[in-house]
Coordinates of C-alpha atoms and ligand atoms in Angstrom, one line a residue:
M1 CA 0.0 0.0 0.0
Y2 CA 1.1 3.6 -0.6
I3 CA 0.3 5.7 2.4
V4 CA 0.8 9.5 2.8
Q5 CA 0.6 11.0 6.3
I6 CA -0.4 14.6 6.4
A7 CA 0.3 16.2 9.8
S8 CA 1.6 19.3 11.6
E9 CA 4.2 17.3 13.5
C10 CA 6.7 14.5 13.1
A11 CA 9.2 13.6 15.9
P12 CA 11.9 14.4 16.4
V13 CA 12.1 17.1 13.7
I14 CA 8.8 18.8 14.8
K15 CA 7.5 17.8 18.1
A16 CA 5.2 19.6 20.5
G17 CA 3.7 16.5 22.1
G18 CA 2.5 13.0 21.4
L19 CA 1.2 13.7 17.9
G20 CA 4.8 14.0 16.7
D21 CA 5.8 10.6 18.2
V22 CA 2.7 8.9 16.7
V23 CA 3.3 10.2 13.1
Y24 CA 6.9 9.0 13.2
G25 CA 6.3 5.7 15.0
L26 CA 3.3 4.7 13.0
S27 CA 5.1 5.5 9.7
R28 CA 8.1 3.4 10.6
E29 CA 5.8 0.5 11.6
L30 CA 3.8 0.7 8.3
E31 CA 7.0 0.7 6.3
A32 CA 8.4 -2.3 8.3
R33 CA 5.2 -4.1 7.2
G34 CA 6.1 -3.5 3.5
N35 CA 4.2 -0.4 2.7
T36 CA 5.4 2.8 1.1
V37 CA 5.0 5.8 3.4
E38 CA 5.6 9.5 2.9
I39 CA 4.9 12.3 5.3
I40 CA 3.9 15.8 4.3
L41 CA 4.6 18.6 6.8
P42 CA 4.9 22.4 7.0
K43 CA 8.4 23.7 6.7
Y44 CA 8.6 25.6 10.0
D45 CA 11.6 27.9 10.6
C46 CA 12.0 26.6 14.1
M47 CA 12.0 22.8 13.5
R48 CA 15.0 20.7 14.3
Y49 CA 16.9 20.8 11.0
D50 CA 19.7 18.8 12.6
H51 CA 17.4 15.8 12.5
I52 CA 16.8 16.0 8.7
W53 CA 19.2 14.2 6.4
G54 CA 19.7 15.2 2.8
L55 CA 17.2 18.1 2.7
H56 CA 16.9 19.5 -0.8
E57 CA 14.4 21.3 -2.9
A58 CA 12.3 18.6 -4.6
Y59 CA 9.6 20.7 -6.2
R60 CA 10.3 24.3 -7.0
D61 CA 7.1 25.7 -8.4
L62 CA 4.1 24.6 -6.5
W63 CA 1.3 27.2 -7.0
V64 CA -1.4 26.9 -4.4
P65 CA -4.7 28.6 -5.3
W66 CA -5.6 30.9 -2.3
Y67 CA -8.4 33.4 -2.5
D68 CA -8.5 34.7 -6.0
A69 CA -4.8 34.2 -6.7
A70 CA -2.2 31.6 -6.0
V71 CA 0.7 31.3 -3.5
H72 CA 4.1 30.3 -4.8
C73 CA 5.5 27.4 -2.7
S74 CA 8.6 25.2 -2.7
V75 CA 8.5 21.7 -1.5
Y76 CA 11.6 20.3 0.2
C77 CA 12.4 16.7 0.7
G78 CA 14.6 14.9 3.3
W79 CA 14.9 11.9 5.5
V80 CA 14.0 12.1 9.2
H81 CA 15.7 9.1 10.7
G82 CA 14.8 7.0 7.7
R83 CA 11.3 8.4 7.0
L84 CA 10.8 10.3 3.7
C85 CA 9.3 13.7 4.5
F86 CA 8.1 16.6 2.3
F87 CA 8.1 20.1 3.8
I88 CA 6.0 22.8 2.2
E89 CA 7.3 26.3 2.2
P90 CA 5.0 29.1 1.0
H91 CA 6.7 32.3 -0.3
D92 CA 4.4 35.2 0.5
N93 CA 3.9 37.9 3.0
D94 CA 1.8 35.9 5.5
N95 CA 4.9 33.9 6.5
F96 CA 2.7 31.2 7.7
F97 CA 5.4 28.9 9.0
N98 CA 8.1 31.4 9.8
R99 CA 6.8 32.5 13.2
G100 CA 9.3 30.9 15.5
C101 CA 6.6 28.5 16.9
Y102 CA 4.4 25.6 15.7
Y103 CA 1.1 26.8 17.1
G104 CA -0.3 29.6 19.1
C105 CA -0.8 32.3 16.4
S106 CA -4.0 34.2 16.0
D107 CA -4.4 33.0 12.4
D108 CA -3.6 29.3 13.1
N109 CA -6.9 28.3 11.4
M110 CA -5.7 30.0 8.1
R111 CA -2.2 28.7 8.5
F112 CA -3.4 25.1 8.6
A113 CA -6.2 25.6 6.1
F114 CA -3.5 26.7 3.8
F115 CA -1.2 23.7 4.7
S116 CA -4.1 21.3 4.0
K117 CA -4.8 22.9 0.6
A118 CA -1.1 22.9 -0.2
A119 CA -0.7 19.3 0.7
L120 CA -3.5 18.2 -1.7
E121 CA -2.2 20.5 -4.4
F122 CA 1.3 19.0 -4.0
L123 CA -0.1 15.5 -4.4
L124 CA -2.2 16.5 -7.4
Q125 CA 0.6 18.4 -9.2
S126 CA 3.3 15.9 -8.5
N127 CA 1.1 13.1 -9.7
K128 CA 1.2 11.2 -6.4
R129 CA -1.8 9.0 -6.0
P130 CA -1.6 7.3 -2.6
D131 CA -4.1 4.6 -1.6
I132 CA -4.5 6.2 1.8
L133 CA -4.2 9.7 3.1
H134 CA -3.8 9.5 6.9
C135 CA -4.6 12.9 8.4
H136 CA -4.2 14.0 12.0
D137 CA -6.0 16.4 14.3
W138 CA -7.8 19.7 13.5
Q139 CA -4.9 21.0 11.5
T140 CA -5.7 18.6 8.6
G141 CA -9.4 18.3 9.1
L142 CA -10.1 20.1 5.8
V143 CA -8.0 17.7 3.8
P144 CA -10.9 15.1 3.4
V145 CA -13.4 18.0 2.9
M146 CA -11.4 19.4 0.0
L147 CA -10.5 16.0 -1.4
F148 CA -14.0 14.8 -1.7
E149 CA -15.6 18.1 -2.7
M150 CA -12.9 19.3 -5.1
Y151 CA -9.8 17.2 -5.8
K152 CA -11.8 14.1 -6.4
H153 CA -13.0 15.8 -9.6
H154 CA -9.5 16.6 -10.7
G155 CA -8.2 13.1 -10.9
M156 CA -8.0 12.1 -7.2
A157 CA -11.1 9.9 -7.0
N158 CA -9.5 6.7 -5.7
Q159 CA -7.9 8.1 -2.6
R160 CA -9.3 7.1 0.9
V161 CA -8.8 9.0 4.1
C162 CA -8.2 7.8 7.6
Y163 CA -8.5 10.6 10.2
T164 CA -7.0 10.3 13.6
I165 CA -8.0 12.6 16.5
H166 CA -5.4 13.0 19.2
N167 CA -7.1 15.7 21.2
F168 CA -10.7 16.9 20.9
K169 CA -10.1 20.1 22.7
H170 CA -8.6 21.9 19.8
Q171 CA -11.0 21.7 16.8
G172 CA -10.0 24.5 14.5
M173 CA -12.7 27.1 13.9
G174 CA -13.1 29.2 10.7
G175 CA -15.6 31.3 9.0
V176 CA -16.6 32.4 5.5
E177 CA -13.0 33.5 4.8
T178 CA -11.8 29.9 5.1
L179 CA -14.2 28.9 2.4
Q180 CA -13.2 31.8 0.2
A181 CA -9.5 31.2 0.7
T182 CA -9.6 27.5 0.0
G183 CA -11.9 27.8 -2.9
L184 CA -14.6 25.7 -1.3
N185 CA -16.9 28.8 -1.4
Q186 CA -20.6 27.8 -1.3
E187 CA -21.3 29.3 2.2
A188 CA -24.9 28.0 2.4
Y189 CA -23.8 24.4 1.6
Y190 CA -21.0 24.2 4.2
F191 CA -22.8 26.0 7.0
Q192 CA -25.1 23.0 7.5
Y193 CA -25.3 20.9 10.6
D194 CA -24.5 17.7 8.7
R195 CA -21.4 19.3 7.1
L196 CA -19.0 21.7 8.7
Q197 CA -21.2 24.0 10.9
D198 CA -20.1 23.9 14.5
N199 CA -22.5 22.0 16.7
F200 CA -22.8 24.9 19.1
N201 CA -21.8 28.1 17.2
P202 CA -23.9 28.4 14.1
F203 CA -21.6 31.1 12.7
A204 CA -18.5 28.9 12.8
L205 CA -17.1 26.2 10.7
N206 CA -15.5 23.4 12.6
F207 CA -12.4 21.8 10.9
M208 CA -12.4 18.7 13.1
K209 CA -16.1 18.1 12.4
G210 CA -15.3 18.3 8.7
G211 CA -12.6 15.7 9.2
I212 CA -15.1 13.4 10.9
T213 CA -17.9 13.9 8.5
Y214 CA -15.9 13.5 5.3
S215 CA -13.3 10.9 6.2
N216 CA -13.7 7.2 5.3
F217 CA -12.7 6.2 8.8
V218 CA -12.1 8.1 12.0
T219 CA -10.0 6.9 15.0
T220 CA -9.0 8.3 18.3
V221 CA -6.0 7.2 20.2
S222 CA -7.4 4.7 22.7
P223 CA -10.5 2.5 23.1
H224 CA -11.5 4.1 26.4
H225 CA -11.2 7.6 25.0
A226 CA -13.3 6.6 22.0
W227 CA -16.1 5.9 24.5
E228 CA -15.4 9.0 26.6
A229 CA -15.4 11.3 23.5
R230 CA -18.9 10.0 22.6
F231 CA -20.4 9.9 26.1
T232 CA -18.7 12.5 28.2
D233 CA -17.6 16.1 27.9
T234 CA -14.1 15.2 26.7
G235 CA -15.6 15.1 23.2
Y236 CA -15.9 18.9 23.5
G237 CA -19.2 19.1 21.7
L238 CA -18.5 16.5 19.0
G239 CA -20.1 13.6 20.9
H240 CA -23.2 13.8 18.7
T241 CA -21.2 13.9 15.5
L242 CA -19.3 10.8 16.6
H243 CA -22.5 9.2 17.5
A244 CA -23.9 9.9 14.0
F245 CA -20.8 8.3 12.5
Q246 CA -20.3 5.5 15.0
D247 CA -20.0 2.9 12.3
K248 CA -16.7 4.4 11.1
F249 CA -15.3 5.5 14.4
R250 CA -13.1 3.5 16.8
G251 CA -10.3 3.8 19.3
V252 CA -6.9 2.4 18.4
L253 CA -4.3 2.5 21.2
N254 CA -1.2 4.4 20.2
G255 CA 2.1 2.6 20.3
I256 CA 5.5 3.8 21.2
D257 CA 8.5 3.4 19.0
Y258 CA 10.8 0.9 20.7
N259 CA 13.6 1.9 18.4
V260 CA 13.6 5.3 20.0
W261 CA 12.2 4.5 23.5
N262 CA 14.1 1.5 24.6
P263 CA 16.6 1.4 27.5
E264 CA 18.6 -1.3 25.7
V265 CA 19.6 1.0 22.9
D266 CA 18.7 4.5 23.9
R267 CA 21.6 6.7 22.9
Y268 CA 20.6 9.5 25.3
I269 CA 21.1 7.4 28.4
P270 CA 24.5 6.5 29.8
H271 CA 23.7 3.0 31.0
Y272 CA 21.7 0.4 29.2
F273 CA 19.4 -2.0 31.0
N274 CA 16.5 -4.4 30.4
Q275 CA 14.0 -6.4 32.3
E276 CA 16.5 -9.1 33.3
N277 CA 19.2 -6.7 34.3
L278 CA 18.2 -3.6 36.1
E279 CA 21.7 -2.5 37.3
G280 CA 21.9 0.0 34.6
K281 CA 18.7 1.7 35.9
A282 CA 20.4 2.3 39.3
E283 CA 23.4 3.8 37.5
N284 CA 21.1 6.1 35.5
K285 CA 19.5 7.2 38.7
K286 CA 22.9 8.3 39.9
A287 CA 23.6 10.0 36.6
L288 CA 20.2 11.8 36.8
R289 CA 21.0 13.0 40.3
D290 CA 24.4 14.2 39.2
R291 CA 23.0 16.0 36.3
L292 CA 20.3 17.8 38.3
L293 CA 22.3 18.3 41.4
L294 CA 20.0 16.2 43.6
R295 CA 21.5 14.6 46.7
H296 CA 22.4 10.9 46.7
E297 CA 20.3 9.3 49.4
N298 CA 18.2 6.2 49.7
K299 CA 14.9 7.5 48.5
P300 CA 12.8 7.1 45.4
I301 CA 12.7 9.7 42.6
I302 CA 9.2 10.5 41.3
C303 CA 9.0 12.4 38.1
Y304 CA 6.5 14.3 35.9
I305 CA 7.2 14.8 32.1
G306 CA 4.7 16.6 30.0
R307 CA 3.0 19.8 29.0
L308 CA 1.9 21.9 31.9
D309 CA -1.6 22.8 31.1
D310 CA -5.1 22.3 32.4
Q311 CA -5.5 19.0 30.6
K312 CA -2.6 17.5 32.5
G313 CA -4.0 18.3 35.9
V314 CA -1.5 20.9 36.8
H315 CA -2.9 21.4 40.3
L316 CA -2.1 17.8 41.0
V317 CA 1.3 18.0 39.4
H318 CA 2.0 20.9 41.7
H319 CA 0.7 19.0 44.7
A320 CA 2.7 15.8 43.7
T321 CA 5.9 17.9 44.1
Y322 CA 5.1 18.9 47.6
H323 CA 3.7 15.5 48.6
A324 CA 6.8 13.8 47.4
L325 CA 8.9 16.1 49.5
Y326 CA 6.6 15.6 52.5
R327 CA 7.1 11.8 52.1
D328 CA 10.8 12.3 51.9
A329 CA 11.0 11.3 48.3
Q330 CA 12.7 13.3 45.5
F331 CA 10.8 15.0 42.6
V332 CA 11.9 15.9 39.1
L333 CA 9.6 17.8 36.8
L334 CA 10.2 18.4 33.1
G335 CA 7.5 20.5 31.5
S336 CA 6.6 23.4 29.4
A337 CA 3.6 25.7 29.7
T338 CA 2.2 27.7 26.8
E339 CA -0.2 29.6 29.1
A340 CA 1.5 32.6 30.7
S341 CA -0.2 32.2 34.1
I342 CA 0.8 28.5 34.4
N343 CA 4.3 29.3 33.3
S344 CA 4.8 32.1 35.8
H345 CA 3.4 29.9 38.5
F346 CA 6.0 27.2 37.9
Q347 CA 8.7 29.7 37.4
H348 CA 7.9 31.0 40.9
E349 CA 7.9 27.4 42.3
K350 CA 11.3 26.8 40.6
R351 CA 12.8 29.8 42.3
F352 CA 11.2 28.9 45.6
L353 CA 12.6 25.3 45.5
N354 CA 15.8 26.2 43.9
D355 CA 18.1 25.3 46.8
N356 CA 16.2 22.2 47.8
P357 CA 18.5 19.1 47.1
D358 CA 15.5 16.8 46.7
V359 CA 13.7 18.5 43.8
H360 CA 14.4 19.9 40.4
L361 CA 12.0 21.7 38.1
E362 CA 13.1 22.0 34.5
L363 CA 10.9 24.3 32.6
G364 CA 11.1 24.0 28.8
F365 CA 11.2 21.3 26.2
N366 CA 14.2 19.0 26.4
E367 CA 14.0 15.7 24.5
E368 CA 17.5 14.5 25.6
L369 CA 16.8 15.1 29.3
S370 CA 13.5 13.4 29.1
H371 CA 15.2 10.1 28.2
L372 CA 17.5 10.3 31.2
I373 CA 14.6 11.1 33.5
Y374 CA 12.5 8.1 32.2
A375 CA 15.6 5.9 32.8
G376 CA 16.6 7.3 36.2
A377 CA 13.3 7.9 38.0
D378 CA 11.5 5.2 40.1
M379 CA 7.9 6.4 39.4
I380 CA 6.1 8.7 37.1
V381 CA 2.9 10.6 37.9
V382 CA 0.3 11.3 35.2
P383 CA -2.6 12.9 37.0
S384 CA -4.4 14.2 33.9
N385 CA -7.9 15.6 33.9
Y386 CA -8.3 13.8 30.6
E387 CA -5.8 11.9 28.5
P388 CA -6.7 10.6 25.0
C389 CA -3.9 8.1 25.1
G390 CA -0.9 9.3 27.0
L391 CA 2.6 8.2 26.0
T392 CA 4.5 9.1 29.1
Q393 CA 3.1 6.2 31.2
M394 CA 3.9 3.8 28.3
I395 CA 7.4 5.1 28.0
G396 CA 7.7 4.9 31.8
L397 CA 6.7 1.3 31.8
K398 CA 9.3 0.4 29.2
Y399 CA 12.0 2.2 31.3
G400 CA 11.0 0.4 34.5
T401 CA 9.5 3.6 35.9
V402 CA 6.3 2.7 37.7
P403 CA 3.3 4.8 36.6
I404 CA 0.9 6.5 39.1
V405 CA -2.0 7.6 36.9
R406 CA -5.5 8.9 37.0
S407 CA -8.1 6.6 35.5
V408 CA -9.0 8.4 32.3
G409 CA -8.6 7.8 28.6
G410 CA -5.7 5.7 27.5
L411 CA -4.4 5.5 31.0
V412 CA -7.3 3.1 31.7
N413 CA -6.2 0.9 28.8
T414 CA -2.5 0.7 29.8
V415 CA -2.0 0.9 33.6
F416 CA -3.5 -1.6 36.0
D417 CA -3.5 -1.0 39.7
R418 CA -1.2 -3.3 41.7
D419 CA -3.5 -3.6 44.7
F420 CA -7.0 -3.2 43.4
D421 CA -7.3 -4.0 39.7
Q422 CA -10.1 -6.6 39.3
D423 CA -9.6 -7.4 35.7
H424 CA -5.9 -8.4 35.7
L425 CA -4.1 -11.1 37.6
P426 CA -1.6 -9.9 40.2
E427 CA 1.3 -10.7 37.9
Q428 CA -0.2 -8.6 35.1
R429 CA -0.5 -5.5 37.1
N430 CA 1.9 -2.7 36.5
G431 CA 1.3 0.5 38.4
Y432 CA -1.0 2.6 40.6
V433 CA -4.3 4.1 39.6
F434 CA -6.5 6.7 41.4
H435 CA -9.9 8.0 40.3
Q436 CA -10.8 11.4 41.7
S437 CA -9.0 14.5 40.6
D438 CA -8.2 15.6 44.1
F439 CA -5.3 15.7 46.6
P440 CA -6.4 12.7 48.8
A441 CA -6.8 10.4 45.8
L442 CA -3.4 11.4 44.4
E443 CA -1.7 11.1 47.8
S444 CA -3.1 7.7 48.5
A445 CA -1.7 6.3 45.2
M446 CA 1.6 8.0 45.7
D447 CA 1.8 6.7 49.3
R448 CA 1.1 3.1 48.2
A449 CA 3.9 3.4 45.7
I450 CA 6.4 5.0 48.1
D451 CA 5.6 2.6 50.9
L452 CA 6.2 -0.4 48.6
W453 CA 9.5 1.1 47.4
H454 CA 10.7 1.4 51.0
Q455 CA 9.1 -1.6 52.7
E456 CA 9.2 -4.3 50.0
P457 CA 11.9 -3.5 47.5
K458 CA 11.7 -7.0 46.0
E459 CA 8.0 -6.6 45.4
F460 CA 8.7 -3.1 43.9
Q461 CA 11.2 -4.7 41.6
N462 CA 8.6 -7.3 40.5
L463 CA 6.2 -4.5 39.7
I464 CA 8.9 -2.8 37.6
Q465 CA 9.6 -6.1 35.7
Q466 CA 5.9 -6.8 35.1
G467 CA 5.6 -3.3 33.6
M468 CA 8.6 -3.8 31.4
S469 CA 7.2 -7.0 30.0
Y470 CA 4.2 -5.3 28.4
D471 CA 4.4 -4.8 24.6
Y472 CA 3.2 -1.3 23.9
S473 CA 5.1 -1.0 20.7
W474 CA 3.5 -0.2 17.3
N475 CA 3.2 -3.9 16.6
Y476 CA -0.5 -4.3 17.5
P477 CA -1.7 -0.8 16.5
G478 CA 0.2 -1.1 13.2
K479 CA -1.8 -4.2 12.4
D480 CA -5.0 -2.4 13.4
Y481 CA -4.3 0.5 11.1
I482 CA -3.5 -1.8 8.2
E483 CA -6.8 -3.5 8.7
I484 CA -8.6 -0.1 8.7
Y485 CA -6.8 1.0 5.5
D486 CA -7.7 -2.3 3.8
Y487 CA -11.3 -2.0 4.9
I488 CA -11.7 1.5 3.5
R489 CA -9.9 0.7 0.3
H490 CA -12.3 -2.1 -0.5
K491 CA -15.5 -0.7 0.8
E492 CA -18.2 0.3 -1.7
Ligands
LIG1 P1 0.5 15.1 24.8 O1 0.4 14.7 23.3 O2 -0.9 15.4 25.3 O3 1.4 16.3 25.0 P2 1.5 12.5 25.4 O4 1.7 11.8 26.7 O5 0.7 11.8 24.4 O6 1.0 14.0 25.7 O7 3.0 12.8 24.7 C1 3.9 13.5 25.3 C2 5.3 13.3 24.6 O8 6.0 14.6 24.6 C3 6.2 12.3 25.2 O9 7.0 11.8 24.2 C4 6.9 13.1 26.2 O10 8.2 12.5 26.6 C5 7.1 14.4 25.4 N1 7.3 15.6 26.2 C6 6.3 16.3 26.8 N2 6.7 17.4 27.4 C7 8.1 17.4 27.2 C8 9.2 18.3 27.6 N3 8.9 19.4 28.3 N4 10.4 18.0 27.2 C9 10.6 16.9 26.5 N5 9.7 16.0 26.1 C10 8.4 16.3 26.5

């Protein structure tokens, strides 16, 4: 099969969160299974050019119709750790991708509407006719809309679209200008409840809703979140739309790429280890302490790695820091906040705790350091308000770092409480789970983990090894996606 991924991120060259990991890891798995995969991305000025090999201009004159004119673009081509990627660079005054950031501009909807249009135009003009277009999140929600309303009539009638939603919170809203710019026009046609009209704001077009409505198949990133998105408020108003399209909607648990996230080969960690031999993990703990100037004492290190925003339960992340200190454990945080108030809160905490030898707060995005933390910490907290899949608990498991998680989304599908899980045998359990989003719930789960670490080290080691034995690679999800692609290719 010939598959093209169209996305706004691909790790490690463009990574703001889990989306980047998924686009890269899934592509590698699909290729390993004998498919041809290409990835179309924006050419951001701030991406990690040091992770691209052989970057060159592949297509000099791509003219993308935009309003009543056309924008001149170049398409660059290069390999990101073995994956073939195409980067689209528009040459005009909007400077859509030269903003020093991936997201967060006031015209994000136009930036990614343009990217979606340019990706299709590139496929059309370069005569690429993939079997499957796999689009991700709101940024590419308009791809299936334009494909089936416009490009289908220009020689792209055989392409099928799989659309994956990584986070329902950000849906991409536009208005009449989006229709005019992309050439979709026909205001009255698209502002319909069964097309792109937002379910709650009749004056807005919803890109993600368009993606759901027009794609041949829609997935979200875990089975439990597929249920939550339909039946709870984590669908952010799209529950009814998902319900209407339930026959083409399902949850496929993300995988993690064990070529990247694997303590046996990870080039960012100083000591390798595996399930049978955990000595290297103890050495990494020492290295982590040295690196972050934490004192060397017989106590567990608890970590948090992730974005600092409301979704992630920041009030509990904050509390976990102090509860760890109260319980005489150490705490390491690696996180970045895009919201100014959250950022200044943690900056303040960092200054306040600066001289404490049992805690380190690292504010910012640091891929290399994250690997050492996964490898050196004993436990990882993931106290999310909601979590479509969550990769950090799965990476933690692979690195023998016991997850302490809240029972939402993909965390439900991947972490099974050592003491209370009813559905798994004791030898299948791999972490700690709490339910309420409050301090006592978090504390009780942390206490159980810390107590086991101190009082029954052998049992704690068993728990680590049980966690490491899980296969959360792309092996199973890769198979699931191939099945979905096959299904939509041969349907009707
Ligand atoms: P989300 O996609 O909601 O941000 P996930 O758990 O799905 O969360 O994926 C998070 C990914 O981003 C993981 O690979 C994690 O290691 C990485 N990550 C998050 N924050 C940081 C950070 N500040 N520095 C380095 N890596 C980070």
